[in-house]
PDB file of C-alpha atoms in Angstrom:
ATOM      1  CA  MET A   9    -130.051   0.579 -57.985  1.00 50.00           C
ATOM      2  CA  ALA A  10    -126.576  -0.557 -57.088  1.00 55.00           C
ATOM      3  CA  ALA A  11    -126.137  -2.900 -54.187  1.00 54.00           C
ATOM      4  CA  THR A  12    -124.194  -1.455 -51.280  1.00 54.00           C
ATOM      5  CA  GLY A  13    -124.111  -4.544 -49.166  1.00 58.00           C
ATOM      6  CA  ARG A  14    -126.324  -5.595 -46.374  1.00 64.00           C
ATOM      7  CA  GLY A  15    -126.997  -2.726 -43.883  1.00 62.00           C
ATOM      8  CA  HIS A  16    -124.787  -0.233 -45.730  1.00 64.00           C
ATOM      9  CA  THR A  17    -125.938   2.882 -47.540  1.00 68.00           C
ATOM     10  CA  ARG A  18    -124.232   5.638 -49.437  1.00 68.00           C
ATOM     11  CA  TRP A  19    -125.107   8.056 -46.597  1.00 67.00           C
ATOM     12  CA  GLY A  20    -122.130   6.713 -44.661  1.00 68.00           C
ATOM     13  CA  LEU A  21    -119.857   8.500 -47.129  1.00 69.00           C
ATOM     14  CA  ILE A  22    -121.896  11.716 -47.380  1.00 72.00           C
ATOM     15  CA  LEU A  23    -122.684  12.350 -43.692  1.00 71.00           C
ATOM     16  CA  PRO A  24    -119.138  13.295 -42.595  1.00 70.00           C
ATOM     17  CA  PHE A  25    -118.977  15.883 -45.390  1.00 70.00           C
ATOM     18  CA  LEU A  26    -122.346  17.358 -44.368  1.00 72.00           C
ATOM     19  CA  ALA A  27    -121.552  17.374 -40.632  1.00 72.00           C
ATOM     20  CA  VAL A  28    -118.541  19.703 -40.931  1.00 74.00           C
ATOM     21  CA  PRO A  29    -120.412  22.685 -42.482  1.00 75.00           C
ATOM     22  CA  VAL A  30    -123.343  22.189 -40.090  1.00 75.00           C
ATOM     23  CA  LEU A  31    -120.999  22.253 -37.063  1.00 75.00           C
ATOM     24  CA  VAL A  32    -119.114  25.315 -38.352  1.00 76.00           C
ATOM     25  CA  LEU A  33    -122.363  27.158 -39.027  1.00 79.00           C
ATOM     26  CA  GLY A  34    -123.659  26.206 -35.571  1.00 74.00           C
ATOM     27  CA  PHE A  35    -120.533  27.538 -33.848  1.00 74.00           C
ATOM     28  CA  LEU A  36    -120.783  30.780 -35.836  1.00 76.00           C
ATOM     29  CA  VAL A  37    -124.422  31.306 -34.877  1.00 73.00           C
ATOM     30  CA  ILE A  38    -123.729  30.568 -31.199  1.00 74.00           C
ATOM     31  CA  GLY A  39    -120.708  32.899 -31.292  1.00 69.00           C
ATOM     32  CA  MET A  40    -122.783  35.727 -32.765  1.00 70.00           C
ATOM     33  CA  PHE A  41    -125.412  35.376 -30.037  1.00 62.00           C
ATOM     34  CA  MET A  42    -122.755  35.299 -27.309  1.00 66.00           C
ATOM     35  CA  TRP A  43    -121.086  38.403 -28.749  1.00 59.00           C
ATOM     36  CA  ALA A  44    -124.403  40.246 -29.075  1.00 58.00           C
ATOM     37  CA  LEU A  45    -125.361  39.473 -25.488  1.00 58.00           C
ATOM     38  CA  THR A  46    -122.098  40.639 -23.906  1.00 58.00           C
ATOM     39  CA  ASP A  47    -122.197  43.995 -22.179  1.00 51.00           C
ATOM     40  CA  GLU A  48    -118.461  44.532 -22.042  1.00 50.00           C
ATOM     41  CA  ASP A  49    -118.692  48.260 -22.797  1.00 49.00           C
ATOM     42  CA  ASP A  50    -121.923  48.797 -20.888  1.00 50.00           C
ATOM     43  CA  THR A  51    -120.683  50.618 -17.800  1.00 48.00           C
ATOM     44  CA  ARG A  52    -124.050  50.162 -16.059  1.00 52.00           C
ATOM     45  CA  ALA A  53    -123.458  46.417 -16.030  1.00 55.00           C
ATOM     46  CA  GLY A  54    -119.888  46.593 -14.770  1.00 62.00           C
ATOM     47  CA  GLY A  55    -118.087  46.801 -18.109  1.00 78.00           C
ATOM     48  CA  LYS A  56    -115.173  49.154 -18.672  1.00 89.00           C
ATOM     49  CA  ALA A  57    -115.289  51.938 -21.224  1.00 93.00           C
ATOM     50  CA  THR A  58    -112.518  54.238 -22.387  1.00 93.00           C
ATOM     51  CA  VAL A  59    -113.037  57.893 -21.455  1.00 96.00           C
ATOM     52  CA  PRO A  60    -111.039  61.098 -21.843  1.00 95.00           C
ATOM     53  CA  CYS A  61    -108.454  61.354 -19.072  1.00 95.00           C
ATOM     54  CA  ALA A  62    -109.710  64.834 -18.152  1.00 95.00           C
ATOM     55  CA  GLU A  63    -113.064  63.231 -17.264  1.00 96.00           C
ATOM     56  CA  ALA A  64    -111.440  60.505 -15.156  1.00 96.00           C
ATOM     57  CA  LEU A  65    -109.282  62.972 -13.239  1.00 96.00           C
ATOM     58  CA  ALA A  66    -112.119  65.481 -12.755  1.00 96.00           C
ATOM     59  CA  PHE A  67    -114.251  62.765 -11.101  1.00 97.00           C
ATOM     60  CA  GLY A  68    -111.596  62.723  -8.373  1.00 96.00           C
ATOM     61  CA  GLY A  69    -111.198  66.515  -8.219  1.00 95.00           C
ATOM     62  CA  ALA A  70    -107.924  66.582 -10.172  1.00 95.00           C
ATOM     63  CA  GLN A  71    -106.575  68.012 -13.402  1.00 94.00           C
ATOM     64  CA  ARG A  72    -103.900  66.584 -15.641  1.00 94.00           C
ATOM     65  CA  PRO A  73    -100.525  68.091 -14.799  1.00 93.00           C
ATOM     66  CA  ALA A  74     -99.052  70.092 -17.659  1.00 92.00           C
ATOM     67  CA  THR A  75     -95.967  67.867 -17.643  1.00 92.00           C
ATOM     68  CA  ALA A  76     -97.903  64.582 -17.751  1.00 94.00           C
ATOM     69  CA  ASP A  77     -98.666  62.348 -20.704  1.00 93.00           C
ATOM     70  CA  ALA A  78    -102.108  60.822 -20.348  1.00 89.00           C
ATOM     71  CA  GLY A  79    -102.319  57.097 -20.868  1.00 88.00           C
ATOM     72  CA  HIS A  80    -105.275  54.756 -20.792  1.00 92.00           C
ATOM     73  CA  CYS A  81    -108.298  56.123 -18.891  1.00 96.00           C
ATOM     74  CA  THR A  82    -111.464  54.157 -18.157  1.00 96.00           C
ATOM     75  CA  VAL A  83    -114.757  54.208 -16.320  1.00 96.00           C
ATOM     76  CA  GLN A  84    -116.478  51.185 -14.845  1.00 94.00           C
ATOM     77  CA  GLY A  85    -120.006  51.308 -13.473  1.00 89.00           C
ATOM     78  CA  GLY A  86    -122.270  49.106 -11.484  1.00 84.00           C
ATOM     79  CA  ILE A  87    -123.374  49.683  -7.929  1.00 88.00           C
ATOM     80  CA  ASP A  88    -120.414  52.054  -7.631  1.00 91.00           C
ATOM     81  CA  THR A  89    -118.603  54.082 -10.269  1.00 94.00           C
ATOM     82  CA  MET A  90    -114.832  53.875 -10.719  1.00 96.00           C
ATOM     83  CA  TYR A  91    -112.649  55.990 -12.958  1.00 97.00           C
ATOM     84  CA  SER A  92    -109.009  55.171 -13.512  1.00 97.00           C
ATOM     85  CA  ALA A  93    -106.201  56.973 -15.289  1.00 97.00           C
ATOM     86  CA  VAL A  94    -102.590  56.179 -15.992  1.00 97.00           C
ATOM     87  CA  LEU A  95    -100.223  59.126 -16.379  1.00 96.00           C
ATOM     88  CA  ARG A  96     -96.501  59.342 -17.116  1.00 97.00           C
ATOM     89  CA  MET A  97     -94.779  62.404 -15.755  1.00 96.00           C
ATOM     90  CA  PRO A  98     -91.438  63.607 -14.420  1.00 97.00           C
ATOM     91  CA  ARG A  99     -90.738  62.092 -10.995  1.00 95.00           C
ATOM     92  CA  GLU A 100     -89.823  65.491  -9.605  1.00 95.00           C
ATOM     93  CA  ASP A 101     -93.312  66.863 -10.383  1.00 96.00           C
ATOM     94  CA  VAL A 102     -95.420  64.172  -8.700  1.00 95.00           C
ATOM     95  CA  ARG A 103     -95.313  65.396  -5.092  1.00 94.00           C
ATOM     96  CA  GLY A 104     -95.974  69.012  -6.105  1.00 95.00           C
ATOM     97  CA  TRP A 105     -98.973  67.971  -8.213  1.00 96.00           C
ATOM     98  CA  LEU A 106    -100.403  65.901  -5.364  1.00 95.00           C
ATOM     99  CA  ARG A 107     -99.924  68.739  -2.832  1.00 95.00           C
ATOM    100  CA  ALA A 108    -101.523  71.291  -5.179  1.00 95.00           C
ATOM    101  CA  THR A 109    -104.429  68.964  -6.052  1.00 95.00           C
ATOM    102  CA  TYR A 110    -105.129  67.708  -2.516  1.00 95.00           C
ATOM    103  CA  PRO A 111    -103.727  70.347  -0.114  1.00 94.00           C
ATOM    104  CA  ASP A 112    -105.751  69.045   2.869  1.00 93.00           C
ATOM    105  CA  ALA A 113    -104.956  65.370   2.281  1.00 93.00           C
ATOM    106  CA  PRO A 114    -102.843  63.191   4.558  1.00 92.00           C
ATOM    107  CA  GLU A 115     -99.123  63.041   3.919  1.00 91.00           C
ATOM    108  CA  VAL A 116     -97.965  60.958   0.954  1.00 92.00           C
ATOM    109  CA  ARG A 117     -96.722  57.509   2.040  1.00 91.00           C
ATOM    110  CA  THR A 118     -93.625  55.894   0.599  1.00 88.00           C
ATOM    111  CA  GLY A 119     -92.312  52.372   0.182  1.00 77.00           C
ATOM    112  CA  GLY A 120     -93.762  49.119   1.374  1.00 77.00           C
ATOM    113  CA  SER A 121     -96.653  47.606  -0.524  1.00 79.00           C
ATOM    114  CA  CYS A 122     -97.651  50.898  -2.150  1.00 80.00           C
ATOM    115  CA  GLY A 123     -94.663  51.252  -4.462  1.00 79.00           C
ATOM    116  CA  ALA A 124     -92.699  54.499  -4.628  1.00 87.00           C
ATOM    117  CA  LEU A 125     -95.532  56.774  -3.386  1.00 93.00           C
ATOM    118  CA  CYS A 126     -99.139  56.306  -2.219  1.00 94.00           C
ATOM    119  CA  LEU A 127    -101.943  58.677  -1.409  1.00 95.00           C
ATOM    120  CA  ASP A 128    -105.467  57.791  -0.258  1.00 95.00           C
ATOM    121  CA  VAL A 129    -107.927  60.680   0.040  1.00 95.00           C
ATOM    122  CA  THR A 130    -111.582  60.725   1.135  1.00 94.00           C
ATOM    123  CA  HIS A 131    -114.107  63.516   1.699  1.00 88.00           C
ATOM    124  CA  GLU A 132    -113.349  63.277   5.413  1.00 90.00           C
ATOM    125  CA  ASP A 133    -109.632  63.888   4.961  1.00 88.00           C
ATOM    126  CA  GLY A 134    -108.979  66.269   2.107  1.00 87.00           C
ATOM    127  CA  LEU A 135    -110.931  65.441  -1.035  1.00 91.00           C
ATOM    128  CA  PRO A 136    -112.025  68.711  -2.665  1.00 89.00           C
ATOM    129  CA  GLY A 137    -115.741  69.529  -2.755  1.00 88.00           C
ATOM    130  CA  THR A 138    -115.658  69.482  -6.567  1.00 87.00           C
ATOM    131  CA  ALA A 139    -114.883  65.749  -6.588  1.00 93.00           C
ATOM    132  CA  GLU A 140    -117.765  63.417  -7.348  1.00 94.00           C
ATOM    133  CA  ALA A 141    -115.772  60.467  -6.036  1.00 95.00           C
ATOM    134  CA  HIS A 142    -115.867  59.374  -2.414  1.00 95.00           C
ATOM    135  CA  VAL A 143    -112.308  58.013  -2.452  1.00 96.00           C
ATOM    136  CA  VAL A 144    -109.213  58.738  -4.540  1.00 97.00           C
ATOM    137  CA  GLN A 145    -106.198  56.440  -4.568  1.00 96.00           C
ATOM    138  CA  VAL A 146    -102.935  57.372  -6.225  1.00 96.00           C
ATOM    139  CA  ARG A 147    -100.118  54.852  -6.678  1.00 96.00           C
ATOM    140  CA  VAL A 148     -96.795  55.969  -8.127  1.00 95.00           C
ATOM    141  CA  GLU A 149     -94.119  53.735  -9.614  1.00 93.00           C
ATOM    142  CA  HIS A 150     -90.717  54.947 -10.739  1.00 93.00           C
ATOM    143  CA  VAL A 151     -90.183  53.946 -14.363  1.00 93.00           C
ATOM    144  CA  ASN A 152     -86.602  55.218 -14.454  1.00 94.00           C
ATOM    145  CA  ALA A 153     -84.515  57.990 -12.877  1.00 94.00           C
ATOM    146  CA  GLU A 154     -86.614  60.737 -14.499  1.00 96.00           C
ATOM    147  CA  THR A 155     -90.078  59.279 -15.113  1.00 96.00           C
ATOM    148  CA  ALA A 156     -92.929  58.129 -12.883  1.00 95.00           C
ATOM    149  CA  ARG A 157     -96.056  56.144 -13.752  1.00 96.00           C
ATOM    150  CA  VAL A 158     -99.038  57.481 -11.805  1.00 96.00           C
ATOM    151  CA  ARG A 159    -102.062  55.199 -11.379  1.00 96.00           C
ATOM    152  CA  PHE A 160    -105.053  57.278 -10.376  1.00 97.00           C
ATOM    153  CA  SER A 161    -108.337  55.718  -9.201  1.00 97.00           C
ATOM    154  CA  ALA A 162    -111.430  57.644  -8.137  1.00 97.00           C
ATOM    155  CA  PHE A 163    -114.568  55.819  -7.049  1.00 96.00           C
ATOM    156  CA  THR A 164    -117.783  55.965  -5.109  1.00 94.00           C
ATOM    157  CA  THR A 165    -118.438  53.601  -2.226  1.00 82.00           C
TER     158      THR A 165
END
């Protein structure tokens, strides 16, 4: 057996090379458990899930306007349920769609903190009986001279 000097062993050279794979493997195992335990898409636990925009709009008693392009639509659950939809449509069609969808709702607000247009509707002030939501909020931003971005939220309280 070769002498390594007093108090020195060959393990001092081997241990650093063994520690790296053990650490990498440990991080991978921990990462897999963390990923498996997340409930990101579990809407019952508050995660968001992508849904068809027709479903999101119907929850608030609305239908997609014929002139609108549907964007990203989601549902989020928990104690309450919230659907959201993002639509792009001609600016000139927004007010007509809102009046046709919510004829008994309060007047659309403009400017201030709500952007170009705002509408808040509840069962008490104009939400249709077909809506499962308790509240609908619509926020409209003007993208350019012709196009509006409509952010639609429908939720229970």
